[in-house]
Coordinates of C-alpha atoms in Angstrom, one line a residue:
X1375 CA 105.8 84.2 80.5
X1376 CA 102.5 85.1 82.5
X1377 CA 99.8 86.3 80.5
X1378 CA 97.8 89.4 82.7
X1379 CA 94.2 91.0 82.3
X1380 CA 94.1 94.0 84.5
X1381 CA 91.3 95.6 86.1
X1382 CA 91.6 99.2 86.8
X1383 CA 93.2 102.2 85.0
X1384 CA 93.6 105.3 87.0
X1385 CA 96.8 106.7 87.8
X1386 CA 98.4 103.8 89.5
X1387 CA 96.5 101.0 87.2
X1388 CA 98.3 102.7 84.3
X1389 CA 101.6 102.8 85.9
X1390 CA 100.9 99.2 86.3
X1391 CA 100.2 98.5 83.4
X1392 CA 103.4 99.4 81.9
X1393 CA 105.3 97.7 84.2
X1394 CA 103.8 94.8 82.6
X1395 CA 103.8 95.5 79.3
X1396 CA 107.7 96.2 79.5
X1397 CA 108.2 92.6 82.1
X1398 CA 110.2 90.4 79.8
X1399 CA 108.5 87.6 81.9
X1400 CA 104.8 88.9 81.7
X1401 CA 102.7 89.8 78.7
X1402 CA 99.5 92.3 79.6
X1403 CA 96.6 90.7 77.3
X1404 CA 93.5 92.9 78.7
X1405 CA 92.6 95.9 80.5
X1406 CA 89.5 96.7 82.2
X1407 CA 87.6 100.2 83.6
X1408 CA 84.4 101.0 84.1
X1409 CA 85.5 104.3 82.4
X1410 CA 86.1 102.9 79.1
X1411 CA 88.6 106.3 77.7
X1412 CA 91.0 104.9 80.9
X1413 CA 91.3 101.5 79.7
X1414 CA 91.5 102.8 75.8
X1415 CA 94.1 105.0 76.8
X1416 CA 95.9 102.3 78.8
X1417 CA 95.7 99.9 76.0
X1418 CA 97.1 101.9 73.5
X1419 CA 99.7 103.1 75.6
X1420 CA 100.9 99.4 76.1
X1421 CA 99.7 97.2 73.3
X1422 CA 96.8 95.1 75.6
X1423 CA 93.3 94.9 73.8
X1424 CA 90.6 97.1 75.8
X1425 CA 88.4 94.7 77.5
X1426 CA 84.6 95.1 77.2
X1427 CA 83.3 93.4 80.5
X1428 CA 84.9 92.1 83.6
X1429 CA 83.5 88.6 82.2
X1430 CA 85.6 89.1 78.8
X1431 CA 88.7 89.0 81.5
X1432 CA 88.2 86.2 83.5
X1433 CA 86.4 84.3 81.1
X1434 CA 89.8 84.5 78.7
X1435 CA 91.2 81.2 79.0
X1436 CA 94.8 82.5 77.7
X1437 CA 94.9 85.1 80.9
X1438 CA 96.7 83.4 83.5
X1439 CA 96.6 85.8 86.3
X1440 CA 94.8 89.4 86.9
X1441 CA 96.5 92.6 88.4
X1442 CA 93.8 94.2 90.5
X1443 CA 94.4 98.4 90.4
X1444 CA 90.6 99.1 90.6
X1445 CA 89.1 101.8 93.4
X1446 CA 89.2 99.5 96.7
X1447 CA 85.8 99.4 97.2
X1448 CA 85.8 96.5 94.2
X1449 CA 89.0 94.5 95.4
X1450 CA 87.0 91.6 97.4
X1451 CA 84.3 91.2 94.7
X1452 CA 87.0 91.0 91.4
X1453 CA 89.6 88.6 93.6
X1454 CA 86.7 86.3 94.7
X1455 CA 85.3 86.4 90.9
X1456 CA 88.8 85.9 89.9
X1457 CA 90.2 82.9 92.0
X1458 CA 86.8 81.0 91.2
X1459 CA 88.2 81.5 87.5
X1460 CA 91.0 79.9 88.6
X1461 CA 93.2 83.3 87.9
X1462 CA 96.3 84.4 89.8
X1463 CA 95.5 87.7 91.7
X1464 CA 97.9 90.3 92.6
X1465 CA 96.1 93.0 94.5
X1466 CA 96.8 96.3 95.4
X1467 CA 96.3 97.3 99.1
X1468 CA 94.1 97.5 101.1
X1469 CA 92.2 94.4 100.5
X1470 CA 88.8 96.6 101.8
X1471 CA 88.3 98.9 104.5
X1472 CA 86.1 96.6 106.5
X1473 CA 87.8 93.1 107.7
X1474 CA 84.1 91.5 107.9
X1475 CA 84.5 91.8 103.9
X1476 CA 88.0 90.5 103.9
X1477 CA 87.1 87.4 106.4
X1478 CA 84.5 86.4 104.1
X1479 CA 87.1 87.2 101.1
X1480 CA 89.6 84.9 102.7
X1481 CA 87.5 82.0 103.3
X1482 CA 87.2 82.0 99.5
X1483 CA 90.3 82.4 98.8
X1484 CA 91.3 79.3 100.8
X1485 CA 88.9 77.3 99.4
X1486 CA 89.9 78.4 95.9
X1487 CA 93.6 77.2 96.7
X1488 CA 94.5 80.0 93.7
X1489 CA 97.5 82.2 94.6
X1490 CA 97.0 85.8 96.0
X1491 CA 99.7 88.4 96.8
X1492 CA 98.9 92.1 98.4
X1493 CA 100.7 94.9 96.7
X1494 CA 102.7 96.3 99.4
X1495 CA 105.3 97.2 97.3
X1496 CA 107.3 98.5 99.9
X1497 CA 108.7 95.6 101.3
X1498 CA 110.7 95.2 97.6
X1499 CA 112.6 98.7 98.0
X1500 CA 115.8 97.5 98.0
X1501 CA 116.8 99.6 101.0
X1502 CA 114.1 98.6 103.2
X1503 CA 114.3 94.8 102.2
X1504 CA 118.3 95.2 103.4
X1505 CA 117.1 96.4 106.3
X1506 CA 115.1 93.2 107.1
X1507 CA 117.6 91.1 105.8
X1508 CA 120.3 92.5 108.1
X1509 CA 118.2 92.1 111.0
X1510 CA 117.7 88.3 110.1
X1511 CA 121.3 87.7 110.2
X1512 CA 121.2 89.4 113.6
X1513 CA 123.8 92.3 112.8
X1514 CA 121.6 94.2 115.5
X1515 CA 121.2 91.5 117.7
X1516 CA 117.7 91.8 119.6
X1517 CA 115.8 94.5 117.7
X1518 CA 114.1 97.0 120.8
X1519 CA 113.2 100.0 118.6
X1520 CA 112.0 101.0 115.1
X1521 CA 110.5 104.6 114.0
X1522 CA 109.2 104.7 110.5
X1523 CA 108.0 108.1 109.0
X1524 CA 105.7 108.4 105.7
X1525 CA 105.7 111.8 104.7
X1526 CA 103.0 112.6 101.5
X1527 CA 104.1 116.4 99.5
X1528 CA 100.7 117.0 99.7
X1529 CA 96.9 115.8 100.8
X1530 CA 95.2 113.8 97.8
X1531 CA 92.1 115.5 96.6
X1532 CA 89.2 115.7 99.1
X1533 CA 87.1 113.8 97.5
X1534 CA 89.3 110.3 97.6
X1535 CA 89.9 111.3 100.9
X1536 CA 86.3 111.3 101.7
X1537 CA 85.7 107.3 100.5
X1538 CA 89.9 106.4 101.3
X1539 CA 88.7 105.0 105.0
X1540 CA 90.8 107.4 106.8
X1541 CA 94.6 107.8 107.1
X1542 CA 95.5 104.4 109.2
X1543 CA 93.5 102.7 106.5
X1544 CA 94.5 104.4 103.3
X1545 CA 98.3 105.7 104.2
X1546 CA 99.7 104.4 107.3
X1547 CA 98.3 100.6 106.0
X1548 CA 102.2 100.7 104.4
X1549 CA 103.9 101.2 107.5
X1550 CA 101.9 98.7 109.2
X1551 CA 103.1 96.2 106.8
X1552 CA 106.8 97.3 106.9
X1553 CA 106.6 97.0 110.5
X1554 CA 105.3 93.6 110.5
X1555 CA 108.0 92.3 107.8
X1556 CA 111.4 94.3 109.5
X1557 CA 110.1 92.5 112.8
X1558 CA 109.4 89.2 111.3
X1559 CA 106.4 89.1 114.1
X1560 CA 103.0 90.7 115.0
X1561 CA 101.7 93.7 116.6
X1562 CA 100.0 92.9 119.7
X1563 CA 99.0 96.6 120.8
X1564 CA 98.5 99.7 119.2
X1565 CA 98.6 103.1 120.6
X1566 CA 97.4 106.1 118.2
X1567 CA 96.8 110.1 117.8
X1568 CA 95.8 112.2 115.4
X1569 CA 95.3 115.9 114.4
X1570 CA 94.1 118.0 111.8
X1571 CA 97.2 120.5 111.2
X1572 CA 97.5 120.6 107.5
X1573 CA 94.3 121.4 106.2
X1574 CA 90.7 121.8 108.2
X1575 CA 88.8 120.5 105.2
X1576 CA 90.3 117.3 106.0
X1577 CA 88.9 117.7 109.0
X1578 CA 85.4 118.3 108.0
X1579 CA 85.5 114.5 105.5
X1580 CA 86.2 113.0 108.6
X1581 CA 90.2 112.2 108.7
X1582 CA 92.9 113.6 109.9
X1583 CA 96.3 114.7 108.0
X1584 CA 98.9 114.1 110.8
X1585 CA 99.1 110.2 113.1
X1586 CA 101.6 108.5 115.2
X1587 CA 101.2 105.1 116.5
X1588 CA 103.2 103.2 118.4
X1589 CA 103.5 99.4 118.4
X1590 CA 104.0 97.3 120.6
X1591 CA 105.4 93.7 119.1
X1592 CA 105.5 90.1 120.5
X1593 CA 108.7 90.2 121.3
X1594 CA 108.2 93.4 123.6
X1595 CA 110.0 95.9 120.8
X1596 CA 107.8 99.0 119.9
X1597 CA 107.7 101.1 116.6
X1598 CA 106.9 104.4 115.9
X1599 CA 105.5 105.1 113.1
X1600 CA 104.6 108.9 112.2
X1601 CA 102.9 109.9 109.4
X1602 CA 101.4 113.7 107.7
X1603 CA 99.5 114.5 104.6
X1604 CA 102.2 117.4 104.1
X1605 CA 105.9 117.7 103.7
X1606 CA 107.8 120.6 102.4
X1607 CA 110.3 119.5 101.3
X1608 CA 109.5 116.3 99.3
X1609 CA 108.1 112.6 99.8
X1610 CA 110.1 111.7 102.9
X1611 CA 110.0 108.0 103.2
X1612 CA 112.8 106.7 106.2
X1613 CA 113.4 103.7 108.3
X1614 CA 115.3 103.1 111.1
X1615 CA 115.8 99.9 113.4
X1616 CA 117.4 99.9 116.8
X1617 CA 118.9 97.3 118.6
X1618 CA 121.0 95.8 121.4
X1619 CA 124.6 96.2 118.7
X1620 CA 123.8 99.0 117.3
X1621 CA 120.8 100.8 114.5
X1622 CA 120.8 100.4 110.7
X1623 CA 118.7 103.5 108.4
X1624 CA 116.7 103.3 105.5
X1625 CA 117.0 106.9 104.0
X1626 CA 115.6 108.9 101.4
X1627 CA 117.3 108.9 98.0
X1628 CA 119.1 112.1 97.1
X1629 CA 120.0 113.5 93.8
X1630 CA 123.8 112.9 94.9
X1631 CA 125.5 111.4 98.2
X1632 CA 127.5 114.9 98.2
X1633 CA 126.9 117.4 100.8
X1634 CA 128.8 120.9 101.0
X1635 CA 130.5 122.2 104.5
X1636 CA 132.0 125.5 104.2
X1637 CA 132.9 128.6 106.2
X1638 CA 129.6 129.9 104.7
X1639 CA 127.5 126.9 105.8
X1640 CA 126.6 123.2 105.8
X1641 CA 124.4 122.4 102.8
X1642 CA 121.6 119.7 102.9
X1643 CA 121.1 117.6 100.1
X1644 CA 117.7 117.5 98.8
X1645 CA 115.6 114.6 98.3
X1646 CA 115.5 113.0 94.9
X1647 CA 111.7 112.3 94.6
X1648 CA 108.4 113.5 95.2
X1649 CA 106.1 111.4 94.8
X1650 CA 105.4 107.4 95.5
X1651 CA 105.4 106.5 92.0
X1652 CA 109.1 107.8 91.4
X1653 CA 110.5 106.7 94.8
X1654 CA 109.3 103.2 94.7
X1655 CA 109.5 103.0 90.8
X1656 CA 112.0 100.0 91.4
X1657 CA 109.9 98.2 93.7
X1658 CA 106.9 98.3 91.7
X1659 CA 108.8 96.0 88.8
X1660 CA 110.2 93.5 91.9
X1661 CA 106.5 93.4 93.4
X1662 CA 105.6 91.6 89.8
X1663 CA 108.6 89.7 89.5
X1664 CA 108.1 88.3 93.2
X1665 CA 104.2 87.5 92.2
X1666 CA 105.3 85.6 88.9
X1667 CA 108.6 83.7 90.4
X1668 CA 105.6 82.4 93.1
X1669 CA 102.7 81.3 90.4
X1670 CA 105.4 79.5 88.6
X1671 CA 106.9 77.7 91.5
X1672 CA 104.0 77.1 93.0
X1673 CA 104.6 79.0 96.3
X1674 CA 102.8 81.0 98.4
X1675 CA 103.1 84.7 97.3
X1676 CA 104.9 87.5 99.6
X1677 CA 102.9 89.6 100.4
X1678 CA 100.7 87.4 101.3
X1679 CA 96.5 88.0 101.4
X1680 CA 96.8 87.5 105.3
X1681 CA 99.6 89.9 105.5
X1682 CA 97.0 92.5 104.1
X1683 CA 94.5 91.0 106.3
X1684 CA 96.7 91.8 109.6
X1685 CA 97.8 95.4 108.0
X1686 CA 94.4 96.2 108.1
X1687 CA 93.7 95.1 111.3
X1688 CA 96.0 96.9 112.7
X1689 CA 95.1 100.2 110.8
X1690 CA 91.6 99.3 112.6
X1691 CA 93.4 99.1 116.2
X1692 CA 94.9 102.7 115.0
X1693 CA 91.4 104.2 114.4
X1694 CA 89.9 102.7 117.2
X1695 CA 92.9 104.4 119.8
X1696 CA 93.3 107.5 118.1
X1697 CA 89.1 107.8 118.7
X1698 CA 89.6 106.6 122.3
X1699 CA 92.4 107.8 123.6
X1700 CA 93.4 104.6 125.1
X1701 CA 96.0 101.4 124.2
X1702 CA 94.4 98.8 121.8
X1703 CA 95.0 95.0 121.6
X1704 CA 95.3 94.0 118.2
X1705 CA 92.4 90.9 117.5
X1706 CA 93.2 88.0 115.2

């Protein structure tokens, strides 16, 4: 069993949170916020001890490894405090919003030799990691074509919005990833737009609520990837690959695989979940297991800290086009 501290307890550090506490192979020991209520209420919801001080964490010898769930702006600082502690990290994503900080993050992170995994939990959906498995045994033969689309029910509030780095940083940084693992390859250019045609306040913080970008692969295969800060008619999260024998999908769950066809009609079935939390409940709990089946066997964790390194830089490639107008190569 893995013994946690955790730092951060807003709305997806206290989802975390329970994950661990209900892991059979992870015990949560600590939890730490700088808003003390959050980590009292976190703690009492799953049994850790409210931690004072980040020091009180890292400083615990019984903690083996900390879950990261703090606002992003922290994530560099606590993993380089934590891997000099000689503490597992799993991070959520992104790393940070500017790769200078996540160069000089990585160096020590090397040096540390200490594990790190990036929480795109994504790639642990057990539809989308089919999808990539498929592929691997070559059932499409030479993949040409992928279009992923990350639908949001509605904008976050404007004020995250107005220190989340932007759409390709914050929201499309998944995709990125995804791309990345169904290809088993990198992103070599990047061609993005964006508009503001869900809300104009958005707009006025800066961003924008509705992106495409299409990349363009090593191997010459592009994906599309299409994103909005709106969508009617739930959290609409598909995948589909495209190759020379034929194209697999990734769709949404649905309350039931039923659908009605009458005289009257063709009914569509609508989608089971709507929001992130609920649709990728499952790979939340495989994210941890993946992170503790690495620290005990001593490999190197999946998602790895250069896999969010490359997210991001594409997500900068993304900003940079859609500001341009023009093709970007993607840098190492």
């Amino acid at each position: 069993m893995l013994t946690f501290g955790q730092f951060g307890a807003g709305r997806i550090g206290r989802m975390h949170a329970k994950n661990l506490a209900a892991n059979p192979r992870a015990k949560l020991s600590a939890i730490y916020d700088l808003d003390a209520a959050a980590s009292n209420a976190a703690a009492e919801e799953t049994g850790a001890a409210p931690a004072p001080t980040i020091d009180a964490v890292l400083g615990d010898t019984s903690i083996d490894a900390v879950l990261i769930a703090s606002s992003t702006d922290t994530h560099c600082d606590l993993i380089e405090r934590a891997v000099r502690a000689g503490k597992a990290v799993i991070c959520e994503k992104p790393i940070h919003l500017d790769i200078r900080r996540v160069d000089a993050c990585r160096r020590v992170v090397a040096e540390s030799g200490v594990p790190v995994q990036i929480g795109f939990n994504r790639r642990f959906d057990p539809s989308h990691a089919a999808l990539r498995e498929a592929a691997l045994q070559g059932d499409l033969g030479r993949l040409e074509q992928a279009v992923i689309t990350s639908r949001d029910p509605a904008p976050p509030p404007l004020d995250y919005l107005r220190v989340s780095g932007g759409i390709f940083r914050d929201m499309a940084i998944h995709d990125f990833d995804i791309a990345r693992f169904l290809f088993g390859e990198e992103a070599v250019e990047v061609a993005a737009m964006g508009a503001v045609l869900v809300d104009p306040r958005i707009g006025e913080a800066g961003d924008m609520d509705a992106v495409m970008a299409v990349l363009r692969m090593e191997s010459g295969a592009l994906c599309h990837i299409n994103c909005s800060r709106r969508c009617a008619y739930g959290y609409d999260q598909r995948i589909e690959l495209f190759g020379e024998k034929g194209m697999l999908i990734s769709e949404n769950p649905t309350p039931a695989n039923v659908s009605r066809h009458t005289a009257a009609g063709t009914s569509a079935r609508g989608l089971l979940h709507h929001f992130f939390i609920e649709r990728y409940a499952e790979s939340y709990v495989h994210e941890i297991n993946a992170f503790v089946d690495a620290v005990e066997s001593g490999s190197e964790p999946s998602p790895s800290f250069e896999d969010g390194r490359r997210a991001l830089l594409l997500a900068d490639a993304a900003v940079e086009s859609a500001a341009t107008g023009r093709s970007v190569r993607v840098g190492r």
